[in-house]
Short mmCIF file of C-alpha atoms in Angstrom, two decimals:
data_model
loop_
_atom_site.label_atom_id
_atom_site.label_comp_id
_atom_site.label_asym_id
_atom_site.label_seq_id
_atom_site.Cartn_x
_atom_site.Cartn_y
_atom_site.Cartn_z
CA UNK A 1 98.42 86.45 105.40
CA UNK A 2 100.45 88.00 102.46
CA UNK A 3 103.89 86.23 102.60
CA UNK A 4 105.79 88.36 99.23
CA UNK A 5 107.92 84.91 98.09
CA UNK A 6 104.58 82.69 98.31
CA UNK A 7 101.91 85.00 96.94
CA UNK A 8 101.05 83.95 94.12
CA UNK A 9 98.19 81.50 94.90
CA UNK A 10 95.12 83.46 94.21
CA UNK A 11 96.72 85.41 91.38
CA UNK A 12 100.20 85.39 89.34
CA UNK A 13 102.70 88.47 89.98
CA UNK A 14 105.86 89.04 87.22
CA UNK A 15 109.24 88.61 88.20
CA UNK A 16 110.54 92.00 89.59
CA UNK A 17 106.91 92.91 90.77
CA UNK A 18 106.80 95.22 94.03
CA UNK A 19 105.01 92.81 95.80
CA UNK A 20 104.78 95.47 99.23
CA UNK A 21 101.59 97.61 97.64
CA UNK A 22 98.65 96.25 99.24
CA UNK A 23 101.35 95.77 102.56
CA UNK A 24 100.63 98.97 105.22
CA UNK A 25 102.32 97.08 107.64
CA UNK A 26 105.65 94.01 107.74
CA UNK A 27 105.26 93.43 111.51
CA UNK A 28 103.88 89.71 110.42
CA UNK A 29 106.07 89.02 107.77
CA UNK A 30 109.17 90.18 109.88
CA UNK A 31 108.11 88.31 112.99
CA UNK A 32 107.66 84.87 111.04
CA UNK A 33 111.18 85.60 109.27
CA UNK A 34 112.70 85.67 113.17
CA UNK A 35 110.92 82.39 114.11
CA UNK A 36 112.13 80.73 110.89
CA UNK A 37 115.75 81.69 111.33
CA UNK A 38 115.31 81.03 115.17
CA UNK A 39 114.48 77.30 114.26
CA UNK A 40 117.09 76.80 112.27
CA UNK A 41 119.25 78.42 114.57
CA UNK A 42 117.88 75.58 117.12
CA UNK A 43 118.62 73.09 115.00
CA UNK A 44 122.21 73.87 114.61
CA UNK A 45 121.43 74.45 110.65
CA UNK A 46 122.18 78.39 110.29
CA UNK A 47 125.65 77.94 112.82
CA UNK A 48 127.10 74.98 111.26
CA UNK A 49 126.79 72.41 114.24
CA UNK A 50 125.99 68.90 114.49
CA UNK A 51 122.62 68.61 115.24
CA UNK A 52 122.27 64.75 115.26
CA UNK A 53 124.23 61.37 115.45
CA UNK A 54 124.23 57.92 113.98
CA UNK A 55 123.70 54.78 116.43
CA UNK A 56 122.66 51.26 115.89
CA UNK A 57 119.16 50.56 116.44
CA UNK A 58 120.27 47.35 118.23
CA UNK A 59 120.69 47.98 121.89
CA UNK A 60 124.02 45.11 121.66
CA UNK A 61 125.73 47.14 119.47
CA UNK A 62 125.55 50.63 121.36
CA UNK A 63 128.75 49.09 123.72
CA UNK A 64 131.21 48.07 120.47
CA UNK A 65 133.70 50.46 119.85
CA UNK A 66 133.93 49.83 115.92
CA UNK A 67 130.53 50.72 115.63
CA UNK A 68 130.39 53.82 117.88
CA UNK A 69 133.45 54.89 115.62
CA UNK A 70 131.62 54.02 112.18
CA UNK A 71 128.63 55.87 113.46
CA UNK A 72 130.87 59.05 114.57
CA UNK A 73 132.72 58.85 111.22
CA UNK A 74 129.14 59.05 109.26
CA UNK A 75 127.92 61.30 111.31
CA UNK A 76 130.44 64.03 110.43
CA UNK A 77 130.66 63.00 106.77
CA UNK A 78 127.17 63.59 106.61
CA UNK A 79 127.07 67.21 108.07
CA UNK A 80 130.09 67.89 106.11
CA UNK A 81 128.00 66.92 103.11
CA UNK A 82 124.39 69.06 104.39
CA UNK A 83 126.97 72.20 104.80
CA UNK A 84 128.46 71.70 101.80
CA UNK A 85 125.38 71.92 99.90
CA UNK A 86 122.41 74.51 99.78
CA UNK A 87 120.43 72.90 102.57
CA UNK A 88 120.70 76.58 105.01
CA UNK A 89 118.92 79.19 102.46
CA UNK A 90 116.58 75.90 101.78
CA UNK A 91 115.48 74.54 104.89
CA UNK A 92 114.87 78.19 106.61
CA UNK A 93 112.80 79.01 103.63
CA UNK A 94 110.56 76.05 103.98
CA UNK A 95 110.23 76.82 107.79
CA UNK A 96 108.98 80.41 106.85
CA UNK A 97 106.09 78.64 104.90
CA UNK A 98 105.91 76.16 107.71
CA UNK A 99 104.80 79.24 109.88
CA UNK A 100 102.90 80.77 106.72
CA UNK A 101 100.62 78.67 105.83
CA UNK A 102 101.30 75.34 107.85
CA UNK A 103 102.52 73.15 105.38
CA UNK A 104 106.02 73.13 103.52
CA UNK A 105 107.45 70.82 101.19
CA UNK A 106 111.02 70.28 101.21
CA UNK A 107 112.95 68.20 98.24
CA UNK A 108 116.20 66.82 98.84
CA UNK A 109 118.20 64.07 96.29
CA UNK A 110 121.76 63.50 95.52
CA UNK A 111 123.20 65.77 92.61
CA UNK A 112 124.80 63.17 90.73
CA UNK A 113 126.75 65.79 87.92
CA UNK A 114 126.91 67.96 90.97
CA UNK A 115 128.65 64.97 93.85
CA UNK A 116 126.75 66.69 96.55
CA UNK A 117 123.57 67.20 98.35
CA UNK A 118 120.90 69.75 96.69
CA UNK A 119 118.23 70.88 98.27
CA UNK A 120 114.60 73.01 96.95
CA UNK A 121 111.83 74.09 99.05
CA UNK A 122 108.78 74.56 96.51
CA UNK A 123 105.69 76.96 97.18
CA UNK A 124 102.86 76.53 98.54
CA UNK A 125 100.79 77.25 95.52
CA UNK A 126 103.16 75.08 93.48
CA UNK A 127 101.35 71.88 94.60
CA UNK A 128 99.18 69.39 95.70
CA UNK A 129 99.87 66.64 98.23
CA UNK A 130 98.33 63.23 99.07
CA UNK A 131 98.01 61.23 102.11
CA UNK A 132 98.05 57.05 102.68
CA UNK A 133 95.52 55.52 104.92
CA UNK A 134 98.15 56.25 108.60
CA UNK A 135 97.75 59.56 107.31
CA UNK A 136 101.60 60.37 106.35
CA UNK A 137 101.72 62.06 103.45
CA UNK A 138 103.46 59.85 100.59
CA UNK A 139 102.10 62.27 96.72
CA UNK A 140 103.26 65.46 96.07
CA UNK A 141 101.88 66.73 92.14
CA UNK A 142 104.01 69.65 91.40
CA UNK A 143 103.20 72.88 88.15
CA UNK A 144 106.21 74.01 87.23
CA UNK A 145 107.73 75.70 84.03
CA UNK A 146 110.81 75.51 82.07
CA UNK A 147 111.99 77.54 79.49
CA UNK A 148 112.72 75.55 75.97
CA UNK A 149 116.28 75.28 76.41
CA UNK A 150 116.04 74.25 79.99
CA UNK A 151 113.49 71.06 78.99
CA UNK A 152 115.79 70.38 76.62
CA UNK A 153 119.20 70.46 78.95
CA UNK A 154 116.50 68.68 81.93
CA UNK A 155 114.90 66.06 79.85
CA UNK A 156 116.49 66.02 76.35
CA UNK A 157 115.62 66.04 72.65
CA UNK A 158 114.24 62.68 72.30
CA UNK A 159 111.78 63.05 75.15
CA UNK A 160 110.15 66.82 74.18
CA UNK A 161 108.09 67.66 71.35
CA UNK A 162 109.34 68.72 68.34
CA UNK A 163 108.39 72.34 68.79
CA UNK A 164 109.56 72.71 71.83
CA UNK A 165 112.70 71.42 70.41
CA UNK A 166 112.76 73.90 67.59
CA UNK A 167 112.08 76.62 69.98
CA UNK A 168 115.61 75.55 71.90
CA UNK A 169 117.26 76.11 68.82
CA UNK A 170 116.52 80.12 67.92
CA UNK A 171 117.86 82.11 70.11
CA UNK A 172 115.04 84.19 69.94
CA UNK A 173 112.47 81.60 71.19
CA UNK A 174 114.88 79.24 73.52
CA UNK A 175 113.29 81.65 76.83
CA UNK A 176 109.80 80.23 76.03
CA UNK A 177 108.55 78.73 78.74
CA UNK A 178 106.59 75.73 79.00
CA UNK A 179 104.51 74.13 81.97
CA UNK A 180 105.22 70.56 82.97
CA UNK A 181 103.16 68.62 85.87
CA UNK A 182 105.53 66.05 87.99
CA UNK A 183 103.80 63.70 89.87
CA UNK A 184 105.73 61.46 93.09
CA UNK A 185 104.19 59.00 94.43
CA UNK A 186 104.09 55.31 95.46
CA UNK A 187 105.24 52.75 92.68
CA UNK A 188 101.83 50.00 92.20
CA UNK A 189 103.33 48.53 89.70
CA UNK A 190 106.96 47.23 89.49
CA UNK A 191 109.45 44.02 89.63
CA UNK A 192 111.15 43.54 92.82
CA UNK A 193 113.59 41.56 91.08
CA UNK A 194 115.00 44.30 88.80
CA UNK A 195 117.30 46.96 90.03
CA UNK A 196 116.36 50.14 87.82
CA UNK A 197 115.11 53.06 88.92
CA UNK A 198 112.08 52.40 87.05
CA UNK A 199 111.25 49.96 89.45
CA UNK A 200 112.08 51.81 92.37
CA UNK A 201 109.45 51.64 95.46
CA UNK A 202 108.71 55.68 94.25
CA UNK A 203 108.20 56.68 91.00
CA UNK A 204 107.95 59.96 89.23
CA UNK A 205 106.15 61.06 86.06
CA UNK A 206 106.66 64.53 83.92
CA UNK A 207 104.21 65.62 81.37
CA UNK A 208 104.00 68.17 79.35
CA UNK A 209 100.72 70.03 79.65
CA UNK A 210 100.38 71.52 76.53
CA UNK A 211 101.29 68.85 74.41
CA UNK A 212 100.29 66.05 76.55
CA UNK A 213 103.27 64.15 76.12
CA UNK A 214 105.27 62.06 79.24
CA UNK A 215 108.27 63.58 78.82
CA UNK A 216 110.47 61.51 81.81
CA UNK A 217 110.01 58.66 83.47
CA UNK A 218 112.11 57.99 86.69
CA UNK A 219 112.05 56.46 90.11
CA UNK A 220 113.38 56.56 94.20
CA UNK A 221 114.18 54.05 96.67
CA UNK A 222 112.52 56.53 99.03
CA UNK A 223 110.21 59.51 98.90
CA UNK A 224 112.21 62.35 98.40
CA UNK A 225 110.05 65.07 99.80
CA UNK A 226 109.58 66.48 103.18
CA UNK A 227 106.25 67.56 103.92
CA UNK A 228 105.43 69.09 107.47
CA UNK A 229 102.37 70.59 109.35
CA UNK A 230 102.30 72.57 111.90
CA UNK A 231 98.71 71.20 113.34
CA UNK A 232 96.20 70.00 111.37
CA UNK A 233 92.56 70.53 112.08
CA UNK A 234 90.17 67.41 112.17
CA UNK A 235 89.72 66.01 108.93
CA UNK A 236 92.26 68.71 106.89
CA UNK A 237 95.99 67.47 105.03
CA UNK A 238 97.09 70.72 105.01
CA UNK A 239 98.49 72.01 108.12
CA UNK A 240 97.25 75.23 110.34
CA UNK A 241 100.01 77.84 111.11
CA UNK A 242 100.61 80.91 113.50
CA UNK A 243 99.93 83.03 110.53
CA UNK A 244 96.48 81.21 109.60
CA UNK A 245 95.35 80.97 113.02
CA UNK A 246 95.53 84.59 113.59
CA UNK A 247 94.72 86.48 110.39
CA UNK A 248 92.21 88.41 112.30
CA UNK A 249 94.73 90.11 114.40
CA UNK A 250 97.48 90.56 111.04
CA UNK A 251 94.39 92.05 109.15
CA UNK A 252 93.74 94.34 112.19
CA UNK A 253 97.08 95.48 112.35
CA UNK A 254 97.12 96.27 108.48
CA UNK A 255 94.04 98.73 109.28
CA UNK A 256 95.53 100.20 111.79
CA UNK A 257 98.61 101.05 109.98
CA UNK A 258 96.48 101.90 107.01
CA UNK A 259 94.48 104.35 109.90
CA UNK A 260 97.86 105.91 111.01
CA UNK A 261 99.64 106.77 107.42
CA UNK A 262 95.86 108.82 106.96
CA UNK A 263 95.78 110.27 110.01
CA UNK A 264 99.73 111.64 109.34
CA UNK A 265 98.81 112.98 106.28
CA UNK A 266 95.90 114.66 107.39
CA UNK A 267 98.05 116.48 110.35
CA UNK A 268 100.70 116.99 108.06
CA UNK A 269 98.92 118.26 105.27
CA UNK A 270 95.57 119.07 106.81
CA UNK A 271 91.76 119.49 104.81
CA UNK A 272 91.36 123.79 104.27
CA UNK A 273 87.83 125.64 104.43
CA UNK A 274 87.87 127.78 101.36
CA UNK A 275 85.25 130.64 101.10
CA UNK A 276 83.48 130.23 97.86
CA UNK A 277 84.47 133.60 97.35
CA UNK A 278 87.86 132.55 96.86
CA UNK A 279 89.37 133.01 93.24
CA UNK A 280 91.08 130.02 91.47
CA UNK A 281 92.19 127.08 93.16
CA UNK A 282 94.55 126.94 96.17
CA UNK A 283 97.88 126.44 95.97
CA UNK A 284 99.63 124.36 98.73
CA UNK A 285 103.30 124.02 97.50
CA UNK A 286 106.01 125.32 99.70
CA UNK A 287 106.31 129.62 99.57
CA UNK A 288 103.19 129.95 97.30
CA UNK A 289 100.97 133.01 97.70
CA UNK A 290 97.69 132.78 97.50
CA UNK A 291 95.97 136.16 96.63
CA UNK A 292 92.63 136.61 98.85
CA UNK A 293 89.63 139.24 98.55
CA UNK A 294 89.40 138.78 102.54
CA UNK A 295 91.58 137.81 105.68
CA UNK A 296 90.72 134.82 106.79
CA UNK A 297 89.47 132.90 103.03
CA UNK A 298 91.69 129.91 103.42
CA UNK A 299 91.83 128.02 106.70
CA UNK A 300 93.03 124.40 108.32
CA UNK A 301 90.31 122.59 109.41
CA UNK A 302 89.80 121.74 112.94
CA UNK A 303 92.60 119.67 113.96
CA UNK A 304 89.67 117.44 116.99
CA UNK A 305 88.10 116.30 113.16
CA UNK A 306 91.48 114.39 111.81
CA UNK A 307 91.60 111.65 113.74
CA UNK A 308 93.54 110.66 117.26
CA UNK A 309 97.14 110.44 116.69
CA UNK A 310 98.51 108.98 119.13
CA UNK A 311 95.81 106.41 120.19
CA UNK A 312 95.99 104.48 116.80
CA UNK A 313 99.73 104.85 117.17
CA UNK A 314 99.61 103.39 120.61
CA UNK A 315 97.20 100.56 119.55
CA UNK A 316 99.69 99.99 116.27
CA UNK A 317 102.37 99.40 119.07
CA UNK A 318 100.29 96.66 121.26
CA UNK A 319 98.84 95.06 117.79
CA UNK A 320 102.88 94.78 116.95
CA UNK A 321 103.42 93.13 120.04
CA UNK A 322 100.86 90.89 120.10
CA UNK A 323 101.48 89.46 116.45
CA UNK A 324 105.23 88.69 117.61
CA UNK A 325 103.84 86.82 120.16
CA UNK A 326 102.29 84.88 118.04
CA UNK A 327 105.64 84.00 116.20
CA UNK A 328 107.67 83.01 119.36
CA UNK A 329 109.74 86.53 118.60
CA UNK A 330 110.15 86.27 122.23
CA UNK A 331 111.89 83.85 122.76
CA UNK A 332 113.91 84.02 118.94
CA UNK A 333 114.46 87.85 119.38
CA UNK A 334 118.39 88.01 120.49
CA UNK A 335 119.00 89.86 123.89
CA UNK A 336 120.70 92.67 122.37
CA UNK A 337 117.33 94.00 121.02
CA UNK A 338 114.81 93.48 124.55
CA UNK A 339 113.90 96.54 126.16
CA UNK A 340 114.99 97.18 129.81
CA UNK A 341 118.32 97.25 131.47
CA UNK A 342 118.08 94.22 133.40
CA UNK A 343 120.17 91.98 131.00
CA UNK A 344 122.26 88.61 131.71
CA UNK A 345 125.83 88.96 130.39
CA UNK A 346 126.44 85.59 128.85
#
């Protein structure tokens, strides 16, 4: 399935690229964009409500006031903080590749210059992931580049090598870009009895590739990823999606499309017969004349030999509906936009 922000896994596309060329038809990209803002919208996320609450664990506690308070009071500090941050454009993102490709991978940390929440779903083809023997998944190795003067504002001087450094410092070399490797995973060896973050339960490593240099060395009290699957198939990590399961139907739909746009262009600017007796070439742009030896030299070709219009449009049509199927569209698609008169008023 071609998904235009998550592409780039088989082969790299520039920034700006028209990334719709090889697309004949966006029924399947369209469809998995109204299940991804339909979960969200499920979740309260898109809308703004609150979507959870905060209890004690301990049954005794559930009947005390002060804590039924406490828990209220967190409860909305902590949505206030998820809407005041980036967490909507984020979190339906990462259910689009959710639906994609069946597995996403959602970061989330506190933004300490920032004070608030930040939020970054990362591609699919951005990295690797890693599960522990219950099967949870608890490494994520992420590629990713940086421009020189961005390692140097991310990481600082002391950490980069010097040429990355000196490329920070001209202005015509600071948008050099550079590719680091990040690797999250379970701490194996650290002191319990020390506070720092580098001996935090998680840890995280940066190197840069090129130079093979650690560049930053940091740590979490918890992993701060969010990996989902939709399903996984017997012995997989990576999840199975709507759009995997059914790429035989999305690639059918794409020929069909492909089918119609010929057929279109064949009624609307249909094959001639030309008599070889026939001077020059024919020309076919509006109010030319074409000067003939004989009536009848240039003719359409028989319209029965172009193809059947209206069955691959009618087959386009059931294709469409059967891909939004796939995608829950029927049950995401608002009420405004189903066919039929017999509507509920709510």
């Amino acid at each position: 399935m071609e998904y235009p922000r998550e592409d780039q896994i088989l082969a790299r596309t520039q920034a700006g690229e028209d990334k719709s060329v090889k697309r004949h038809d966006s029924t399947a990209c369209e469809a998995l964009k109204v299940m991804a803002n339909g979960l969200a919208s499920l979740l309260g996320i898109t809308t703004g409500q609150k979507f959870f609450g905060i209890k004690a664990a301990n049954p005794q506690f559930l009947d005390n006031d002060d804590v039924r308070r406490w828990g209220a009071l967190a409860g909305g500090l902590l949505h206030d903080g998820l809407y005041g941050s980036n967490v909507v454009m984020h979190v339906v993102q990462s259910f689009r590749a959710l639906g994609a490709f069946g597995t996403n991978c959602l970061f989330s940390e506190w933004d300490v210059p920032g004070g608030q929440l930040n939020f970054k779903d990362y591609a699919i083809s951005t990295y690797c992931i890693k599960e522990n023997n219950h099967g949870d998944v608890d490494t994520v190795i992420l590629t990713y580049k940086m421009s020189a003067r961005q390692a140097v504002q991310e990481f600082g001087r002391d950490a980069l090598d010097a040429k990355i450094v000196e490329d920070a410092d001209k202005l015509d070399r600071e948008s050099e870009r550079y590719e680091f490797i990040r690797v999250v995973r379970p701490r194996t060896n650290r002191n319990i009895t020390f506070g720092d973050n580098l001996n935090w339960p998680i840890e995280q490593v940066d190197v840069d590739v090129k130079h093979k240099k650690i560049v930053n060395e940091t740590g979490y009290r918890e992993f701060p990823f969010h990996v989902a699957r939709w399903e996984k198939g017997a012995g997989e990590k990576y999840g199975r999606s709507p759009g995997t399961d059914n790429l035989a139907d999305i690639r059918m739909i794409q020929k069909l499309a492909a089918d119609f746009i010929d057929i279109c262009n064949k009624k609307g600017v249909p094959p001639l017969t030309v008599l070889d007796s026939f001077p020059g070439r024919v020309n076919l742009t509006p109010g030319a004349q074409n000067r003939v030896q004989q009536h009848g030299d240039i003719a359409a070709l028989n319209p029965n030999v172009t193809g059947e219009l209206q069955a691959v449009w009618q087959a386009l049509q059931e294709q469409r509906k059967i891909i939004r199927g796939y995608f829950y569209n029927d049950i995401f698609t608002p009420i405004s936009q189903l066919e039929g008169t017999h509507r509920t008023a709510v």
